[in-house]
Amino acid sequence: AQWFSGTFRSRYAFSVRSGGHSYEGLSSTPCSLTVDTSNMLDIEIVDNYINYDTQTAIVKVGAGVRHELLYNQLARSELALPGANCMNVGVTGCTLGGCHGYLSASFGLTSDTVKSFELILANSTVLTVSQSRHPELFWALRGGGGGDFGVVTSMQVEAKLLRGVVVYEIFFDYRGEDQALVVDLLENWQEWALTDLPNGTSAFLKCSSSFTCVARGVQPGRDDRAVQRAVRRLQGRFELEPNAAVEVMQHYNMQQRFSDCETETKLAHKVKSLYYDAPIPAKVVRTSVAVLQLGTGLPEVEWSGFEIQRVGFPWLANGASAADLYHQNQFLLDFSSSWAPSATEEQASAHLEWMRELHMALAPTSTGAYRNYEDLDMGATYFTHATWDHHPAALYYPGDSVLEMEQVKLAFDPALVFKHPLSASFQASVMQEFETSCREREWPPRPEVPVGDLPAQSVLVGIHVQSSQAMQEGQLTEAARRLTHVVYSAVQPIPGGWVNVSKDEEEGQSLMAFAKTVRDANPAAKRIIGVGGAGADASQWLWDEVLASPWQRGNFGSSLRILLDEYDLDGVNIDWTPRWWHRSNFTALLGSVRDSLGPDHELMVHADISKTAVEQGYDVKQICTVSDLVLLRAYDFEHLRPGNQLEWLTHLNANLFSVNPALASGAAGVATWIEAGAPREKLVLGTVTYGYAYDVDGPAAPAPGGGG
């Protein structure tokens, strides 16, 4: 703590490493000092006392202890802890993210067993954190992830007296067989795990891309009769009965046998996870198995596949915690790919694309993700969260808990010394620095813009012109007469991928009035129909289906061409942010639209400016090849909340330049697209005022009325 205090005064940022098992390398992030706790290896039964009435003991565990050492030491006293399945993982780091394993169906998460943490804050204060002392921090430390609030040096956990476990394994070898067999296995296993297993018995199903699968699990105790009956029931569900084995052994021996992580060779690795509050639907299972099989063709592949486990044991939760998603759902699915370190960048990219395609198939019905399976793809804006659409970690926590994490973060690490891309400080750092600069009026100078390097602007686009009495009466403001393109308010596709607007309905009549008004008032302007827009969020499932289906993509493009001809329109604006797993399908959709429109109609793409979305959701060069213009959305920076504080401070929700480099801005978005290979002449920078309306003739004075 003394060393830490001195170092803190030098204004360093810190990351913390225990077992060093962070999938995204967040325990040793760039531009920070790494606090390595791996030599803190104390394991002590507190007061050397085992309570034989409750069958428990309190054990103090040092921050550097790994599961192999802990399981070994506890076995000497016939004790066990519900910890990770991988023996090489650090206990403390795993616990801070929740930490589940073969005993979790009986004893809960490791975080559920914690009685207290010893924590050093950035200012060198040493805290004992428990349910009665700093309860809000105790809530966050149990599942909120490591390296965010301080350095945990030790913790006290409640271990269970355990003299043996019943272990079962059921083997399915479907190599070279039809995908339908694996689909049938997944559907039957999920039902079996929910209805046929005895209470307290864990259930895991692991399948490789080559369709070799094993179902396994553990029940505390030495009586194997109930497990034997359950295994026979699962075997009986299949025409070709799978091989199975049921054994009784010591807990430590079981963990040695089932430890499923690489300990000798360092492999390149990527993992993703998803929670489900009900069995995965049959349609999603079928699509996923088809994508799963593609993993067999990955270059330099060492392993590709998935593991699904039964979760949801709320009676085992030790009070509320940031890991409550585990207890609120029924299944947790993780899928991963490992490849040789010698793989080229192109070969590694093939693994990542496969992972994202598989995620695309599985994500629509999911409810969140497991915090310890870190995934920096979470930073993209394709996830929808009720309160915090753009926070990278929002999907890791139940409900609006990410906001509570923010509050705890600012209370115990106000200087934001501990931070990484998935930490609570991701947003807190932005907001605190921004608000400080506002309060103190220490505004950085506006960036110098190399105007000479920018092309002359010749495009002025009016986006999402709404149906109005004025439009239907043929009125258009003088300023609107200067627009080169006018985009009509967006419509949505219908099932099958078709886009249709009936002339007999109000929307069709409004669209006809729009086309006529623009043609009469501004004949040179291109009249564009917008597809998507804000309404796309409500029909997300429909867009997912259209993008994933080649024939629906074809219907989408051909029906748009019919719509343009019917209403005498000049082009289409696709206004929808693809989830990153739709990257290739979104590009294919645009190609279908381009083919249908031909050279005489314009294709515009309304695109996100965030760096993550550009890198993961868009094939920038291909999009720019098939489209005539790319409209960059420099607005809706809602990820700068809580409480929409940016708008509260500035009375705007968009900024062309940022007073803080950490804040999103139009200029930063344009630079991101150009760096990704977009031609400057195809980029149009957009901004939106929503509740405020400004006349383009005079930016100082608001125009009458509201609107965008």
XYZ file of C-alpha atoms in Angstrom:
708
model
C 0.000 0.000 0.000
C 2.904 2.382 0.772
C 4.522 1.716 -2.607
C 1.177 2.108 -4.294
C 0.555 5.452 -2.655
C 3.869 6.823 -3.897
C 3.304 5.579 -7.409
C -0.235 6.920 -7.466
C 1.053 10.422 -6.828
C 2.990 10.191 -10.090
C -0.379 9.939 -11.911
C 0.084 6.556 -13.547
C -2.844 4.409 -14.641
C -2.909 0.800 -13.460
C -4.027 -2.623 -14.585
C -4.054 -5.648 -12.294
C -2.933 -9.196 -13.073
C -3.635 -12.294 -11.007
C -3.592 -15.495 -13.084
C -3.034 -13.584 -16.315
C -5.931 -15.395 -17.994
C -7.738 -12.369 -19.473
C -8.940 -13.418 -22.938
C -8.471 -9.888 -24.272
C -5.229 -9.139 -22.413
C -6.884 -6.594 -20.123
C -4.693 -7.541 -17.164
C -1.744 -5.779 -18.828
C -3.140 -2.964 -20.910
C -1.018 -0.439 -22.876
C -0.048 2.847 -21.255
C -0.476 1.518 -17.731
C 1.556 -0.073 -14.969
C 0.645 -3.682 -14.264
C 0.244 -4.635 -10.616
C 1.104 -8.353 -10.562
C -0.292 -10.226 -7.553
C 0.831 -13.698 -8.661
C 3.213 -14.130 -5.684
C 0.415 -13.670 -3.125
C -0.075 -17.409 -2.624
C -1.390 -17.716 0.935
C -4.158 -20.265 1.566
C -5.365 -20.456 5.135
C -8.370 -22.003 6.882
C -9.396 -19.125 9.142
C -8.806 -20.031 12.788
C -8.011 -23.523 11.509
C -11.683 -24.286 12.103
C -14.139 -26.479 10.135
C -17.765 -26.237 11.198
C -19.039 -29.793 10.940
C -22.588 -28.693 11.751
C -22.817 -26.510 8.629
C -20.213 -28.561 6.709
C -18.290 -25.348 5.913
C -15.046 -23.530 6.615
C -13.897 -19.966 5.943
C -10.739 -19.929 3.836
C -8.490 -16.928 3.189
C -7.123 -16.996 -0.369
C -4.261 -14.818 -1.616
C -4.749 -12.867 -4.843
C -2.151 -14.873 -6.768
C -3.522 -18.359 -6.042
C -4.593 -20.419 -9.042
C -7.288 -23.073 -8.960
C -4.934 -26.027 -9.188
C -3.152 -24.968 -5.992
C -6.412 -24.115 -4.197
C -8.164 -27.376 -5.106
C -5.090 -29.349 -4.023
C -4.767 -27.588 -0.672
C -8.478 -27.807 0.136
C -8.589 -31.518 -0.745
C -6.220 -32.242 2.135
C -9.004 -31.155 4.504
C -11.788 -32.667 2.350
C -12.952 -29.179 1.407
C -13.971 -27.849 -1.994
C -14.960 -24.554 -3.585
C -17.191 -24.001 -6.641
C -14.516 -22.613 -8.926
C -13.381 -22.625 -12.526
C -13.106 -25.732 -14.677
C -9.664 -24.594 -15.854
C -7.046 -25.386 -13.199
C -4.632 -22.734 -14.483
C -6.971 -19.765 -13.964
C -6.388 -17.361 -11.076
C -9.003 -17.699 -8.328
C -9.352 -14.020 -7.442
C -9.583 -12.720 -10.999
C -12.161 -15.367 -11.850
C -14.196 -14.597 -8.716
C -14.337 -10.897 -9.531
C -16.167 -11.825 -12.753
C -18.457 -14.394 -11.093
C -16.628 -17.693 -11.764
C -18.620 -20.852 -12.447
C -17.727 -24.516 -12.725
C -18.794 -28.103 -12.166
C -19.975 -27.457 -8.593
C -21.987 -24.310 -9.343
C -25.278 -26.197 -9.630
C -24.795 -27.211 -5.981
C -22.907 -24.331 -4.377
C -23.348 -21.340 -6.717
C -20.669 -19.130 -8.218
C -17.346 -18.559 -6.517
C -18.473 -14.963 -6.026
C -21.490 -16.289 -4.083
C -19.119 -17.847 -1.522
C -17.187 -14.644 -0.772
C -17.473 -13.281 2.754
C -15.059 -10.384 2.365
C -12.340 -8.844 0.195
C -9.191 -6.985 1.193
C -8.827 -4.153 -1.320
C -6.244 -1.390 -1.813
C -7.684 1.743 -3.387
C -5.710 4.008 -5.697
C -5.010 6.420 -2.821
C -3.435 3.535 -0.799
C -6.417 3.136 1.540
C -6.826 -0.504 2.577
C -10.465 -1.583 2.865
C -12.170 -4.676 4.144
C -15.209 -5.017 1.895
C -18.192 -7.166 2.912
C -21.978 -7.178 2.957
C -21.927 -4.973 6.071
C -18.920 -2.793 5.171
C -19.162 -0.920 1.856
C -22.050 -3.102 0.580
C -22.279 -1.273 -2.742
C -18.617 -2.079 -3.465
C -19.151 -5.657 -2.276
C -21.982 -5.946 -4.815
C -19.760 -4.685 -7.641
C -16.711 -6.807 -6.770
C -18.778 -9.986 -6.964
C -19.213 -10.218 -10.720
C -18.254 -6.746 -11.920
C -14.891 -7.874 -13.272
C -11.321 -7.425 -12.152
C -8.980 -4.456 -12.281
C -11.660 -1.797 -11.972
C -11.913 -0.539 -8.387
C -8.530 -1.269 -6.847
C -6.174 -4.158 -6.107
C -7.715 -7.141 -4.320
C -4.928 -8.680 -2.232
C -6.959 -11.465 -0.631
C -10.488 -12.668 -0.013
C -12.278 -14.896 2.449
C -14.564 -17.529 0.934
C -16.810 -20.229 2.343
C -15.633 -23.711 1.318
C -17.791 -26.823 1.568
C -16.946 -30.142 3.190
C -16.963 -32.617 0.305
C -15.901 -36.265 0.519
C -16.584 -37.224 -3.070
C -18.444 -36.436 -6.284
C -20.431 -38.436 -8.831
C -19.184 -37.771 -12.355
C -20.957 -38.636 -15.597
C -19.890 -38.444 -19.248
C -21.939 -39.251 -22.353
C -20.176 -39.366 -25.722
C -21.626 -38.499 -29.141
C -19.507 -38.982 -32.254
C -21.266 -37.495 -35.277
C -18.188 -36.931 -37.450
C -19.200 -37.088 -41.090
C -22.874 -37.297 -40.132
C -25.760 -35.032 -41.042
C -26.162 -31.734 -39.163
C -29.637 -32.823 -38.111
C -28.138 -35.228 -35.566
C -26.352 -32.392 -33.752
C -29.491 -30.235 -33.889
C -31.446 -33.113 -32.346
C -28.774 -33.548 -29.664
C -28.869 -29.869 -28.683
C -32.652 -29.763 -28.456
C -32.891 -33.006 -26.460
C -29.993 -32.108 -24.149
C -31.541 -28.747 -23.221
C -34.859 -30.359 -22.320
C -33.080 -33.134 -20.407
C -30.905 -30.679 -18.450
C -34.007 -28.788 -17.306
C -36.269 -31.722 -16.454
C -34.404 -35.013 -15.880
C -31.291 -34.208 -13.856
C -31.412 -34.515 -10.059
C -31.137 -31.244 -8.126
C -27.588 -30.061 -7.573
C -26.191 -31.873 -10.624
C -24.351 -29.747 -13.169
C -24.858 -30.155 -16.913
C -22.369 -29.231 -19.651
C -22.423 -30.121 -23.353
C -19.303 -29.491 -25.395
C -19.185 -29.938 -29.195
C -16.406 -29.383 -31.704
C -16.934 -28.167 -35.260
C -16.277 -31.718 -36.423
C -19.388 -32.806 -34.449
C -17.732 -34.751 -31.641
C -19.653 -33.949 -28.473
C -19.539 -34.904 -24.805
C -22.162 -34.233 -22.139
C -20.763 -34.209 -18.630
C -21.507 -33.008 -15.151
C -20.973 -33.513 -11.429
C -23.127 -34.171 -8.381
C -21.699 -33.801 -4.838
C -21.683 -36.981 -2.762
C -21.031 -40.645 -3.413
C -24.502 -42.000 -4.219
C -24.631 -42.376 -7.989
C -28.084 -43.960 -8.407
C -30.018 -40.803 -9.367
C -27.342 -39.787 -11.848
C -27.334 -43.276 -13.377
C -31.091 -43.047 -13.968
C -30.806 -39.576 -15.526
C -28.019 -40.700 -17.871
C -30.109 -43.643 -19.049
C -33.003 -41.293 -19.787
C -30.779 -39.129 -22.001
C -29.381 -42.195 -23.775
C -32.913 -43.363 -24.456
C -33.753 -40.203 -26.370
C -31.562 -41.260 -29.328
C -32.025 -44.010 -31.906
C -28.321 -44.854 -31.717
C -27.606 -45.029 -27.991
C -24.440 -43.082 -27.046
C -21.712 -44.482 -24.809
C -21.744 -43.271 -21.218
C -19.822 -43.606 -17.968
C -20.696 -42.758 -14.351
C -17.996 -42.783 -11.671
C -17.429 -41.705 -8.067
C -14.156 -39.922 -7.283
C -12.559 -37.181 -5.217
C -13.264 -33.578 -6.190
C -9.607 -32.771 -6.873
C -9.248 -35.809 -9.153
C -12.354 -34.752 -11.066
C -10.976 -31.254 -11.611
C -7.679 -32.692 -12.844
C -9.480 -34.958 -15.269
C -11.824 -32.339 -16.695
C -9.529 -29.290 -16.697
C -10.188 -28.022 -20.178
C -7.680 -25.269 -20.826
C -4.323 -25.234 -22.533
C -1.528 -25.124 -19.959
C 1.607 -25.975 -21.937
C 1.279 -24.202 -25.292
C 0.195 -20.622 -25.735
C -2.394 -20.504 -28.496
C -4.120 -17.562 -30.110
C -7.660 -17.668 -28.792
C -11.016 -15.914 -29.032
C -14.118 -16.647 -26.981
C -17.673 -15.278 -26.936
C -20.604 -16.039 -24.661
C -24.365 -15.629 -24.511
C -27.000 -16.161 -21.818
C -30.493 -17.491 -22.567
C -33.506 -17.309 -20.280
C -35.141 -20.254 -22.101
C -33.957 -23.106 -24.325
C -32.374 -21.873 -27.541
C -35.104 -21.936 -30.222
C -34.979 -24.709 -32.831
C -34.547 -22.264 -35.722
C -31.554 -20.626 -34.061
C -30.065 -24.048 -33.258
C -30.307 -25.170 -36.889
C -28.624 -22.054 -38.237
C -25.932 -22.214 -35.574
C -25.047 -25.838 -36.255
C -24.646 -25.041 -39.952
C -22.208 -22.225 -39.128
C -20.517 -24.381 -36.488
C -19.570 -26.965 -39.089
C -17.735 -24.306 -41.114
C -15.173 -24.151 -38.295
C -13.600 -27.392 -39.561
C -12.170 -25.514 -42.514
C -10.473 -22.755 -40.543
C -6.726 -22.353 -41.209
C -4.208 -23.426 -38.542
C -7.114 -24.441 -36.308
C -6.381 -26.156 -33.000
C -9.969 -26.126 -31.687
C -13.266 -24.626 -32.718
C -16.627 -25.313 -31.148
C -18.936 -24.460 -28.275
C -19.939 -25.432 -24.757
C -23.397 -24.924 -23.282
C -24.200 -25.316 -19.597
C -27.299 -25.283 -17.466
C -27.369 -22.199 -15.214
C -30.006 -20.445 -13.127
C -29.864 -21.367 -9.453
C -31.137 -18.216 -7.662
C -31.514 -20.044 -4.350
C -27.703 -20.324 -4.255
C -27.052 -16.600 -4.696
C -25.623 -14.959 -1.591
C -27.579 -11.728 -1.975
C -27.604 -9.511 -5.046
C -24.371 -9.191 -7.028
C -23.146 -7.929 -10.384
C -23.042 -11.584 -11.528
C -26.798 -12.098 -11.207
C -27.244 -12.852 -14.924
C -25.967 -16.341 -14.114
C -28.844 -16.962 -11.723
C -31.491 -15.172 -13.824
C -31.089 -17.332 -16.936
C -31.329 -21.022 -17.861
C -28.371 -21.571 -20.175
C -24.936 -20.100 -20.797
C -23.339 -20.774 -24.156
C -19.713 -20.017 -24.960
C -17.992 -20.683 -28.242
C -14.347 -20.316 -29.059
C -11.637 -20.825 -31.596
C -7.927 -21.467 -31.033
C -5.249 -21.307 -33.675
C -1.486 -21.658 -33.919
C 0.602 -18.582 -33.041
C 2.315 -18.975 -36.421
C -0.932 -18.145 -38.264
C -0.853 -15.119 -40.543
C -3.054 -12.092 -39.924
C -5.344 -13.220 -42.739
C -5.647 -16.709 -41.238
C -6.406 -15.272 -37.797
C -9.058 -13.013 -39.346
C -10.790 -16.092 -40.729
C -11.218 -17.393 -37.179
C -12.613 -14.069 -35.971
C -15.069 -13.840 -38.876
C -16.252 -17.389 -38.191
C -16.788 -16.493 -34.537
C -18.793 -13.443 -35.508
C -20.932 -15.371 -37.976
C -21.706 -17.935 -35.281
C -22.512 -15.116 -32.864
C -24.834 -13.631 -35.497
C -26.827 -16.853 -35.617
C -27.061 -17.245 -31.847
C -27.476 -13.689 -30.568
C -31.075 -12.689 -31.481
C -32.721 -14.499 -28.540
C -29.921 -14.058 -26.008
C -30.162 -11.956 -22.847
C -26.559 -11.005 -22.088
C -23.014 -12.297 -21.776
C -20.680 -13.706 -19.112
C -18.248 -11.119 -17.747
C -15.189 -13.384 -17.539
C -15.433 -14.267 -21.222
C -14.131 -10.853 -22.186
C -14.974 -9.761 -25.700
C -13.919 -6.356 -26.981
C -16.428 -6.722 -29.802
C -18.936 -5.679 -27.134
C -17.906 -2.080 -27.788
C -19.834 -1.966 -31.058
C -23.241 -0.317 -31.207
C -25.101 -3.320 -32.574
C -26.350 -4.315 -29.144
C -29.486 -2.682 -27.814
C -29.653 -2.047 -24.118
C -32.608 -0.435 -22.387
C -30.546 2.325 -20.814
C -27.059 2.337 -22.201
C -26.917 1.410 -25.872
C -23.219 2.019 -26.415
C -21.515 0.975 -23.191
C -19.194 -1.949 -24.049
C -19.959 -3.730 -20.787
C -23.742 -3.234 -20.652
C -24.524 -6.800 -21.766
C -22.476 -8.269 -18.903
C -24.719 -7.011 -16.120
C -28.404 -7.500 -15.250
C -30.909 -4.735 -15.978
C -29.436 -1.273 -15.604
C -26.623 -2.438 -13.338
C -24.011 -0.859 -15.581
C -25.201 2.513 -14.244
C -24.766 1.296 -10.682
C -21.253 0.150 -11.609
C -20.575 3.700 -12.764
C -21.640 5.129 -9.436
C -19.500 2.702 -7.455
C -16.564 3.442 -9.728
C -16.750 7.179 -9.180
C -17.172 6.704 -5.431
C -14.100 4.501 -4.876
C -11.814 5.444 -7.779
C -12.735 9.066 -8.545
C -9.394 9.718 -10.253
C -10.100 6.776 -12.607
C -6.687 5.248 -12.026
C -7.913 1.730 -12.863
C -9.369 1.471 -16.339
C -9.505 -0.758 -19.376
C -11.847 -0.992 -22.384
C -14.498 -3.035 -20.522
C -14.328 -1.266 -17.189
C -16.942 0.949 -15.616
C -14.541 3.857 -16.172
C -15.015 3.576 -19.937
C -17.833 6.091 -19.736
C -17.114 7.627 -16.347
C -13.740 8.897 -17.510
C -15.289 10.620 -20.490
C -18.041 12.272 -18.497
C -15.951 13.343 -15.543
C -13.262 14.962 -17.690
C -15.870 16.636 -19.826
C -17.837 18.005 -16.886
C -14.659 19.221 -15.182
C -13.624 21.171 -18.260
C -17.128 22.635 -18.466
C -17.162 23.717 -14.835
C -13.695 25.230 -14.875
C -14.002 26.668 -18.387
C -10.552 25.315 -19.254
C -11.501 24.632 -22.850
C -8.791 23.232 -25.116
C -8.284 25.213 -28.331
C -10.437 24.165 -31.279
C -8.449 21.814 -33.537
C -6.888 23.332 -36.611
C -8.573 21.849 -39.675
C -6.445 21.525 -42.830
C -9.139 23.026 -45.052
C -6.904 22.836 -48.081
C -6.880 19.059 -47.823
C -10.677 18.770 -47.967
C -12.603 18.549 -51.233
C -15.077 21.260 -52.148
C -18.456 20.323 -50.733
C -21.190 19.944 -53.321
C -23.767 17.791 -51.555
C -26.396 19.042 -49.124
C -28.814 16.382 -47.939
C -32.067 16.801 -46.031
C -32.671 13.598 -44.088
C -35.988 12.064 -43.021
C -38.370 14.777 -44.122
C -41.548 14.000 -42.193
C -45.106 13.840 -43.509
C -46.718 17.198 -42.815
C -49.614 19.387 -43.861
C -47.146 21.777 -45.441
C -45.617 19.006 -47.548
C -49.014 17.755 -48.714
C -49.955 21.311 -49.648
C -46.895 21.540 -51.852
C -44.854 23.886 -49.689
C -41.087 23.721 -49.362
C -38.967 26.241 -47.445
C -36.600 28.431 -49.358
C -33.648 26.801 -47.615
C -34.844 23.336 -48.659
C -34.759 24.446 -52.278
C -30.963 24.469 -52.028
C -30.734 20.769 -51.121
C -29.122 18.416 -53.606
C -30.860 15.388 -52.061
C -34.044 15.115 -50.020
C -34.688 11.889 -48.118
C -38.240 10.928 -47.259
C -38.934 9.513 -43.782
C -37.909 5.876 -43.576
C -40.076 2.853 -44.322
C -39.486 -0.726 -43.146
C -39.337 -4.085 -44.922
C -42.010 -6.686 -44.285
C -41.552 -10.456 -43.785
C -39.952 -11.960 -46.863
C -37.729 -8.915 -47.378
C -40.251 -6.921 -49.429
C -40.521 -3.138 -49.171
C -43.919 -1.833 -50.179
C -45.898 1.370 -49.657
C -49.557 1.264 -50.718
C -50.891 4.299 -52.564
C -54.245 3.695 -50.919
C -52.865 4.309 -47.430
C -51.769 7.518 -45.722
C -48.072 6.661 -46.050
C -48.396 6.231 -49.806
C -50.344 9.464 -50.230
C -47.741 11.315 -48.194
C -44.956 9.806 -50.300
C -46.661 10.938 -53.501
C -47.041 14.460 -52.065
C -43.367 14.430 -51.122
C -42.245 13.408 -54.603
C -44.408 16.022 -56.299
C -43.485 18.849 -53.935
C -39.754 18.285 -54.272
C -39.988 17.906 -58.058
C -41.951 21.150 -58.432
C -39.949 23.246 -55.963
C -36.456 21.890 -56.570
C -36.290 19.912 -59.829
C -32.528 19.360 -59.507
C -32.778 17.634 -56.128
C -32.662 13.865 -55.928
C -35.766 12.419 -54.280
C -34.693 9.553 -52.024
C -36.705 6.989 -50.055
C -35.194 6.082 -46.685
C -35.383 2.470 -45.517
C -34.713 1.699 -41.861
C -34.186 4.660 -39.585
C -35.354 4.755 -35.990
C -38.113 2.252 -36.718
C -35.532 -0.421 -37.530
C -34.869 -0.944 -33.820
C -38.400 -2.235 -33.287
C -38.101 -4.628 -36.237
C -34.546 -5.776 -35.520
C -35.545 -9.418 -35.848
C -36.921 -8.764 -39.326
C -33.720 -7.099 -40.487
C -31.759 -10.044 -39.103
C -33.821 -12.415 -41.248
C -33.540 -10.275 -44.393
C -29.777 -9.989 -44.062
C -29.223 -13.681 -43.380
C -31.279 -14.911 -46.376
C -30.005 -14.545 -49.981
C -33.526 -14.777 -51.429
C -34.868 -12.158 -49.009
C -31.964 -9.863 -49.916
C -33.023 -10.299 -53.550
C -36.649 -9.480 -52.702
C -35.457 -6.415 -50.810
C -33.548 -5.030 -53.795
C -36.142 -5.831 -56.484
C -39.062 -4.425 -54.455
C -37.143 -1.194 -53.863
C -36.693 -0.760 -57.606
C -40.442 -1.258 -58.097
C -41.107 1.330 -55.370
C -38.837 3.907 -57.025
C -40.498 3.458 -60.398
C -43.990 3.595 -58.906
C -43.420 6.880 -57.054
C -40.979 8.463 -59.505
C -38.114 8.562 -56.993
C -34.392 8.840 -57.692
C -32.769 6.562 -55.156
C -32.621 4.741 -51.844
C -31.000 5.552 -48.504
C -30.294 2.440 -46.384
C -30.423 3.744 -42.828
C -29.603 0.822 -40.554
C -26.552 0.055 -38.416
C -25.604 -3.590 -38.980
C -24.623 -5.671 -36.009
C -21.020 -6.621 -36.540
C -21.878 -10.261 -37.192
C -23.886 -9.017 -40.221
C -20.792 -7.465 -41.804
C -20.650 -9.744 -44.859
C -24.436 -10.046 -45.157
C -24.886 -6.271 -45.017
C -22.392 -5.871 -47.851
C -24.262 -8.552 -49.809
C -27.556 -6.716 -49.197
C -26.122 -3.487 -50.588
C -24.815 -5.396 -53.609
C -28.307 -6.763 -54.251
C -29.814 -3.283 -54.012
C -27.143 -1.870 -56.323
C -27.841 -4.535 -58.931
C -31.578 -3.851 -58.759
C -31.287 -0.059 -58.939
C -28.931 0.005 -61.882
C -26.829 3.049 -62.844
C -29.769 5.468 -63.141
C -30.708 5.462 -59.443
C -28.643 6.488 -56.444
C -27.771 4.248 -53.495
C -26.951 6.050 -50.264
C -25.824 4.363 -47.043
C -26.514 5.986 -43.681
C -23.539 4.832 -41.588
C -22.237 4.891 -38.041
C -19.084 6.902 -37.373
C -17.851 5.034 -34.296
C -14.439 3.438 -34.687
C -15.672 0.095 -33.410
C -18.580 -0.010 -35.846
C -16.323 0.907 -38.759
C -13.770 -1.745 -37.898
C -16.240 -4.522 -37.139
C -19.572 -3.793 -38.809
C -18.623 -2.334 -42.180
C -16.600 -3.518 -45.156
C -15.749 0.107 -45.891
C -14.099 -0.307 -49.290
C -16.835 -2.558 -50.648
C -19.610 -0.334 -49.296
C -18.052 2.685 -50.983
C -17.693 0.714 -54.221
C -21.411 -0.137 -54.517
C -22.861 3.105 -53.082
C -22.928 6.619 -54.471
C -22.788 8.423 -51.128
C -22.102 7.435 -47.509
C -23.859 9.648 -44.973
C -21.893 9.649 -41.732
C -24.078 10.034 -38.653
C -22.345 12.528 -36.375
C -25.101 12.574 -33.795
C -26.856 10.624 -31.067
C -23.816 10.345 -28.811
C -26.001 8.865 -26.108
C -23.124 6.716 -24.855
C -21.847 9.891 -23.189
C -24.561 9.644 -20.557
C -25.656 8.941 -17.679
C -28.672 11.172 -17.769
C -27.870 12.538 -21.231
C -25.506 14.948 -19.500
C -23.809 15.998 -22.727
C -27.054 17.450 -24.052
C -27.769 18.971 -20.657
C -24.414 20.760 -20.698
C -24.351 21.911 -24.315
C -28.028 21.893 -25.389
C -26.914 19.778 -28.339
C -26.505 16.063 -28.865
C -23.951 16.306 -31.663
C -20.589 17.973 -32.059
C -18.420 18.418 -35.139
C -15.291 18.770 -33.033
C -14.633 17.576 -29.517
C -13.312 19.589 -26.610
C -11.927 16.308 -25.330
C -10.111 13.760 -27.537
C -11.927 10.979 -25.693
C -15.312 12.226 -26.917
C -16.847 11.124 -30.190
C -17.142 13.796 -32.853
C -17.937 14.257 -36.502
C -14.318 15.036 -37.350
C -13.089 11.867 -35.638
C -15.701 9.810 -37.486
C -14.737 11.193 -40.883
C -11.075 10.455 -40.152
C -11.961 6.877 -39.165
C -13.773 6.247 -42.460
C -10.986 7.784 -44.534
C -8.363 5.717 -42.724
C -10.432 2.608 -43.504
C -10.198 3.371 -47.227
C -13.314 5.462 -47.968
C -12.935 7.978 -50.843
C -13.426 11.487 -49.516
C -15.708 12.461 -52.390
C -18.283 9.846 -51.315
C -18.505 10.937 -47.670
C -21.217 13.302 -46.440
C -21.085 14.431 -42.823
C -24.482 14.557 -41.174
C -25.720 16.144 -37.973
C -29.125 16.201 -36.309
C -30.715 18.641 -33.888
C -34.041 16.864 -33.242
C -35.818 19.155 -30.779
C -34.067 22.189 -32.271
C -34.477 23.309 -35.869
C -32.126 25.738 -37.576
C -32.450 27.508 -40.880
C -29.427 26.839 -43.075
C -29.426 30.528 -44.068
C -28.615 31.607 -40.545
C -27.214 29.204 -37.960
C -27.531 31.781 -35.196
C -31.315 31.869 -35.218
C -33.580 28.851 -34.746
C -36.193 28.322 -37.412
C -39.847 28.042 -36.357
C -40.922 24.680 -34.991
C -38.968 21.591 -34.085
C -37.757 18.592 -35.938
C -34.532 17.248 -37.335
